[in-house]
């Protein structure tokens, strides 16, 4: 194989009470990643959504770091050309950097027939995430690779649990900038025992709901976060207004990752009205999508 093209999906991390643990793969939006064998070295080109904000230096690009590390670990003698077409806006809270790093790991595995497991792909992809998050971070790359719903339950050694699920999702993307750094800094250094018990209970309810295929319970527990959302909602003007206006139209709503993206679990037949409210408050891009199956191969030759 000389070339491979994949689509790497947006993901939603945290999902309310599952801070830094839960992740959900979406069907769209997505990045398109193309890797080709080349004579030597690593080259990167980026186009599409927010391309001007993304560095093409190998050591500063999430996909570049992943490719660099795999080339080193497997003593690959050939070079690699990386072409990234962004469909996920950087800084959206929808795993934009993770889509690039996970897509690169997946594509390298296929291009050079490395036979890496999904868990090993998550390890490599999380190295790319260290560029944007400051440390190897897996809660977005895991669902991009596994699809469905994932839980990163341990880092040393890395352990990822996966539940395949299928339900509708609405994602709103307000035209607001929220840096990951600011979104982390605003969180408290410690929380009360009551808040901890609340969030553990709601997280358990979400996992139970997936096995029972109870989307209403999933959404209700997703809205039960008493630790992160109260702080991060301050960074997203209009969020509390939207939440109040659509509370009877949804099973659940919460901030996606660090924001400003917002993930919504709609009730049947209510999507049109939800979109109207989102347009009234934010006049922003809205995706009516569903839980996705993770990275998919578009072409190989």
Short mmCIF file of C-alpha atoms in Angstrom, two decimals:
data_model
loop_
_atom_site.label_atom_id
_atom_site.label_comp_id
_atom_site.label_asym_id
_atom_site.label_seq_id
_atom_site.Cartn_x
_atom_site.Cartn_y
_atom_site.Cartn_z
CA UNK A 1 0.00 0.00 0.00
CA UNK A 2 1.31 3.43 -0.94
CA UNK A 3 -1.48 5.67 0.29
CA UNK A 4 -4.45 5.58 2.65
CA UNK A 5 -7.25 8.05 3.34
CA UNK A 6 -9.43 7.86 6.47
CA UNK A 7 -12.16 9.90 8.09
CA UNK A 8 -11.59 10.58 11.78
CA UNK A 9 -14.67 11.75 13.68
CA UNK A 10 -15.46 14.45 16.17
CA UNK A 11 -15.80 13.21 19.72
CA UNK A 12 -17.42 14.50 22.88
CA UNK A 13 -15.50 14.02 26.12
CA UNK A 14 -16.64 14.22 29.75
CA UNK A 15 -20.39 14.00 29.00
CA UNK A 16 -21.20 15.71 32.27
CA UNK A 17 -20.09 13.67 35.28
CA UNK A 18 -17.50 11.60 33.40
CA UNK A 19 -14.76 14.26 33.48
CA UNK A 20 -11.55 13.05 31.77
CA UNK A 21 -13.01 9.51 31.60
CA UNK A 22 -16.06 9.31 29.33
CA UNK A 23 -15.98 9.84 25.57
CA UNK A 24 -18.46 9.48 22.72
CA UNK A 25 -17.72 9.16 19.00
CA UNK A 26 -19.93 11.16 16.64
CA UNK A 27 -20.74 10.45 13.00
CA UNK A 28 -20.01 14.04 12.02
CA UNK A 29 -18.28 16.41 11.70
CA UNK A 30 -14.99 14.70 10.89
CA UNK A 31 -11.47 15.26 9.61
CA UNK A 32 -10.09 13.55 6.52
CA UNK A 33 -6.52 12.30 6.96
CA UNK A 34 -4.41 11.06 4.04
CA UNK A 35 -1.03 9.40 4.60
CA UNK A 36 1.33 8.54 1.75
CA UNK A 37 4.73 6.89 1.67
CA UNK A 38 7.45 9.32 0.59
CA UNK A 39 11.18 9.38 -0.02
CA UNK A 40 12.13 10.61 3.42
CA UNK A 41 11.15 12.75 6.36
CA UNK A 42 7.67 13.85 7.44
CA UNK A 43 5.75 16.60 5.65
CA UNK A 44 2.43 18.05 6.75
CA UNK A 45 -0.20 20.08 4.90
CA UNK A 46 -3.46 21.32 6.40
CA UNK A 47 -6.57 22.78 4.80
CA UNK A 48 -10.18 23.29 5.80
CA UNK A 49 -11.75 24.53 9.02
CA UNK A 50 -9.30 26.67 11.00
CA UNK A 51 -6.30 25.46 8.99
CA UNK A 52 -4.48 28.75 9.51
CA UNK A 53 -4.34 28.06 13.27
CA UNK A 54 -2.75 24.63 12.94
CA UNK A 55 1.07 24.33 12.85
CA UNK A 56 2.68 22.18 10.18
CA UNK A 57 5.90 21.71 12.15
CA UNK A 58 6.14 17.99 12.96
CA UNK A 59 6.91 18.59 16.64
CA UNK A 60 3.95 20.95 17.07
CA UNK A 61 1.29 19.08 15.09
CA UNK A 62 -0.65 16.30 16.84
CA UNK A 63 -0.65 14.03 13.78
CA UNK A 64 3.03 14.80 13.14
CA UNK A 65 4.04 13.74 16.65
CA UNK A 66 2.16 10.44 16.30
CA UNK A 67 3.75 9.65 12.93
CA UNK A 68 7.19 10.62 14.24
CA UNK A 69 6.91 8.30 17.25
CA UNK A 70 5.64 5.34 15.23
CA UNK A 71 8.40 5.77 12.65
CA UNK A 72 10.97 5.81 15.45
CA UNK A 73 9.55 2.84 17.38
CA UNK A 74 9.19 0.61 14.32
CA UNK A 75 12.40 1.76 12.63
CA UNK A 76 10.51 2.70 9.47
CA UNK A 77 12.95 3.85 6.80
CA UNK A 78 10.47 5.58 4.51
CA UNK A 79 9.12 9.08 4.91
CA UNK A 80 5.46 9.97 5.29
CA UNK A 81 3.40 12.74 3.73
CA UNK A 82 0.49 13.83 5.95
CA UNK A 83 -2.48 15.67 4.42
CA UNK A 84 -5.13 16.90 6.84
CA UNK A 85 -8.48 18.29 5.76
CA UNK A 86 -10.14 19.75 8.83
CA UNK A 87 -13.87 19.38 9.15
CA UNK A 88 -13.78 19.90 12.92
CA UNK A 89 -13.12 23.43 14.06
CA UNK A 90 -10.05 23.72 16.34
CA UNK A 91 -10.97 24.76 19.86
CA UNK A 92 -14.54 23.51 19.49
CA UNK A 93 -14.67 21.05 22.37
CA UNK A 94 -15.30 18.32 19.77
CA UNK A 95 -11.89 16.66 19.79
CA UNK A 96 -10.40 18.46 16.79
CA UNK A 97 -6.77 17.74 17.73
CA UNK A 98 -7.71 14.19 18.75
CA UNK A 99 -9.26 13.50 15.36
CA UNK A 100 -5.96 14.33 13.67
CA UNK A 101 -3.79 12.33 16.08
CA UNK A 102 -6.12 9.31 16.18
CA UNK A 103 -6.52 9.36 12.39
CA UNK A 104 -2.74 9.46 11.96
CA UNK A 105 -2.20 6.52 14.32
CA UNK A 106 -4.89 4.46 12.59
CA UNK A 107 -3.60 5.29 9.12
CA UNK A 108 0.03 4.50 10.01
CA UNK A 109 -1.04 1.11 11.31
CA UNK A 110 -2.76 0.33 8.01
CA UNK A 111 -0.14 1.88 5.72
CA UNK A 112 2.76 -0.09 7.20
CA UNK A 113 0.80 -3.17 8.33
CA UNK A 114 1.94 -2.81 11.95
CA UNK A 115 -0.81 -5.00 13.47
CA UNK A 116 -1.33 -2.66 16.43
CA UNK A 117 -4.32 -3.25 18.68
CA UNK A 118 -6.89 -0.53 19.28
CA UNK A 119 -5.44 0.03 22.75
CA UNK A 120 -1.97 0.49 21.28
CA UNK A 121 -3.39 2.95 18.76
CA UNK A 122 -4.91 4.94 21.63
CA UNK A 123 -1.49 5.04 23.33
CA UNK A 124 0.15 6.50 20.24
CA UNK A 125 -2.71 8.90 19.52
CA UNK A 126 -2.60 10.21 23.10
CA UNK A 127 1.04 11.20 22.56
CA UNK A 128 -0.18 13.62 19.92
CA UNK A 129 -2.74 15.00 22.36
CA UNK A 130 0.09 16.00 24.69
CA UNK A 131 0.77 18.86 22.25
CA UNK A 132 -2.60 20.48 22.91
CA UNK A 133 -3.42 19.21 26.41
CA UNK A 134 0.08 19.26 27.92
CA UNK A 135 0.09 15.53 28.70
CA UNK A 136 -0.90 12.29 26.93
CA UNK A 137 -4.67 12.46 27.04
CA UNK A 138 -6.99 9.66 25.89
CA UNK A 139 -10.61 10.63 26.54
CA UNK A 140 -11.10 11.97 22.99
CA UNK A 141 -8.80 9.68 21.01
CA UNK A 142 -10.30 6.54 22.58
CA UNK A 143 -13.82 6.98 21.14
CA UNK A 144 -12.35 8.12 17.80
CA UNK A 145 -10.57 4.75 17.55
CA UNK A 146 -13.08 2.45 19.25
CA UNK A 147 -16.29 4.21 18.24
CA UNK A 148 -19.35 4.33 20.47
CA UNK A 149 -18.91 5.10 24.17
CA UNK A 150 -15.57 4.71 25.91
CA UNK A 151 -14.18 4.98 29.43
CA UNK A 152 -10.51 5.61 30.16
CA UNK A 153 -10.32 3.94 33.57
CA UNK A 154 -6.54 3.85 34.01
CA UNK A 155 -3.42 5.41 32.51
CA UNK A 156 -0.58 3.37 33.99
CA UNK A 157 -1.13 0.91 32.45
CA UNK A 158 -3.60 2.40 29.98
CA UNK A 159 -7.01 0.74 30.16
CA UNK A 160 -9.98 1.62 27.95
CA UNK A 161 -13.45 0.11 28.23
CA UNK A 162 -15.83 0.25 25.27
CA UNK A 163 -19.61 0.01 24.87
CA UNK A 164 -21.10 0.14 21.34
CA UNK A 165 -24.19 2.37 21.37
CA UNK A 166 -26.51 3.96 18.84
CA UNK A 167 -28.69 7.03 19.38
CA UNK A 168 -29.30 10.48 17.92
CA UNK A 169 -27.29 13.51 18.97
CA UNK A 170 -27.52 17.23 18.28
CA UNK A 171 -24.33 19.28 18.56
CA UNK A 172 -24.27 23.08 18.68
CA UNK A 173 -21.07 25.00 18.04
CA UNK A 174 -21.37 28.61 19.28
CA UNK A 175 -19.00 31.18 17.82
CA UNK A 176 -17.17 31.55 21.13
CA UNK A 177 -13.52 30.90 21.95
CA UNK A 178 -12.76 28.72 24.97
CA UNK A 179 -9.15 27.68 25.40
CA UNK A 180 -8.44 24.27 26.94
CA UNK A 181 -6.01 25.99 29.30
CA UNK A 182 -8.66 28.43 30.55
CA UNK A 183 -11.28 25.66 30.80
CA UNK A 184 -8.96 23.68 33.08
CA UNK A 185 -7.80 26.66 35.13
CA UNK A 186 -11.35 27.64 36.02
CA UNK A 187 -12.03 24.29 37.73
CA UNK A 188 -11.60 23.94 41.51
CA UNK A 189 -8.55 22.18 42.94
CA UNK A 190 -10.74 20.21 45.35
CA UNK A 191 -14.41 19.32 45.67
CA UNK A 192 -16.73 18.28 48.47
CA UNK A 193 -17.47 14.67 49.31
CA UNK A 194 -21.12 15.35 48.44
CA UNK A 195 -20.16 16.48 44.91
CA UNK A 196 -17.94 13.44 44.45
CA UNK A 197 -20.72 11.07 45.51
CA UNK A 198 -23.20 12.85 43.22
CA UNK A 199 -20.97 12.59 40.16
CA UNK A 200 -20.01 8.96 40.76
CA UNK A 201 -23.68 8.09 41.14
CA UNK A 202 -24.65 9.91 37.92
CA UNK A 203 -21.75 8.31 36.03
CA UNK A 204 -22.87 4.86 37.20
CA UNK A 205 -26.39 5.66 36.03
CA UNK A 206 -25.10 6.58 32.57
CA UNK A 207 -23.25 3.28 32.19
CA UNK A 208 -26.27 1.30 33.43
CA UNK A 209 -28.50 3.17 30.97
CA UNK A 210 -26.37 2.09 28.00
CA UNK A 211 -26.76 -1.58 28.86
CA UNK A 212 -30.51 -1.08 29.32
CA UNK A 213 -30.71 1.02 26.11
CA UNK A 214 -32.42 3.74 28.14
CA UNK A 215 -31.58 7.02 26.38
CA UNK A 216 -33.81 9.04 28.71
CA UNK A 217 -31.82 7.86 31.75
CA UNK A 218 -28.53 8.49 29.95
CA UNK A 219 -29.49 12.10 29.23
CA UNK A 220 -30.89 12.73 32.70
CA UNK A 221 -27.74 11.49 34.41
CA UNK A 222 -25.56 13.36 31.90
CA UNK A 223 -27.10 16.60 33.17
CA UNK A 224 -26.29 15.77 36.78
CA UNK A 225 -22.71 17.08 36.86
CA UNK A 226 -22.16 19.24 39.95
CA UNK A 227 -18.39 19.63 39.55
CA UNK A 228 -17.35 20.84 36.07
CA UNK A 229 -20.38 22.31 34.28
CA UNK A 230 -21.16 25.00 36.90
CA UNK A 231 -17.73 26.51 36.29
CA UNK A 232 -17.31 25.99 32.55
CA UNK A 233 -20.78 27.29 31.79
CA UNK A 234 -19.45 30.73 32.81
CA UNK A 235 -17.20 30.62 29.73
CA UNK A 236 -20.11 30.05 27.31
CA UNK A 237 -22.51 33.03 27.17
CA UNK A 238 -26.04 31.84 26.45
CA UNK A 239 -25.49 28.27 27.63
CA UNK A 240 -27.73 28.46 30.69
CA UNK A 241 -30.38 30.27 28.61
CA UNK A 242 -30.37 27.50 26.01
CA UNK A 243 -30.46 24.83 28.70
CA UNK A 244 -33.53 26.41 30.28
CA UNK A 245 -35.35 26.96 26.97
CA UNK A 246 -34.93 23.41 25.68
CA UNK A 247 -35.21 21.46 28.95
CA UNK A 248 -38.58 19.98 27.92
CA UNK A 249 -37.34 19.10 24.41
CA UNK A 250 -34.34 17.01 25.40
CA UNK A 251 -33.30 14.02 27.46
CA UNK A 252 -30.01 15.72 28.23
CA UNK A 253 -27.69 18.61 27.45
CA UNK A 254 -24.15 19.35 28.59
CA UNK A 255 -20.91 21.02 27.54
CA UNK A 256 -18.81 18.96 25.15
CA UNK A 257 -15.26 18.66 26.44
CA UNK A 258 -13.91 22.06 27.38
CA UNK A 259 -16.52 23.78 25.19
CA UNK A 260 -17.87 25.84 23.59
CA UNK A 261 -19.47 22.90 21.78
CA UNK A 262 -22.68 21.66 23.39
CA UNK A 263 -23.99 18.11 23.09
CA UNK A 264 -27.72 17.43 23.25
CA UNK A 265 -29.69 14.18 23.45
CA UNK A 266 -33.01 15.15 21.78
CA UNK A 267 -36.45 13.76 22.45
CA UNK A 268 -38.24 12.21 19.49
CA UNK A 269 -39.80 14.78 17.17
CA UNK A 270 -38.25 17.79 18.93
CA UNK A 271 -35.19 18.45 16.80
CA UNK A 272 -36.73 21.23 14.70
CA UNK A 273 -37.74 23.19 17.79
CA UNK A 274 -34.33 22.62 19.39
CA UNK A 275 -32.66 24.03 16.27
CA UNK A 276 -34.94 27.08 16.41
CA UNK A 277 -33.87 27.83 19.98
CA UNK A 278 -30.20 27.35 19.13
CA UNK A 279 -30.59 29.73 16.21
CA UNK A 280 -32.34 32.31 18.39
CA UNK A 281 -29.59 32.33 21.00
CA UNK A 282 -26.40 31.57 19.08
CA UNK A 283 -27.14 31.53 15.31
CA UNK A 284 -24.39 28.91 15.13
CA UNK A 285 -23.60 25.71 13.20
CA UNK A 286 -25.74 22.80 14.40
CA UNK A 287 -25.12 19.14 13.58
CA UNK A 288 -27.95 16.62 13.71
CA UNK A 289 -25.96 13.43 13.89
CA UNK A 290 -25.68 10.20 15.86
CA UNK A 291 -23.17 8.16 17.79
CA UNK A 292 -20.53 6.96 15.35
CA UNK A 293 -18.43 3.84 14.85
CA UNK A 294 -15.05 5.57 14.89
CA UNK A 295 -12.39 6.00 12.22
CA UNK A 296 -13.26 4.61 8.80
CA UNK A 297 -11.13 3.93 5.72
CA UNK A 298 -12.18 5.90 2.61
CA UNK A 299 -9.47 4.83 0.15
CA UNK A 300 -6.37 2.69 0.03
CA UNK A 301 -4.05 2.02 -2.87
#
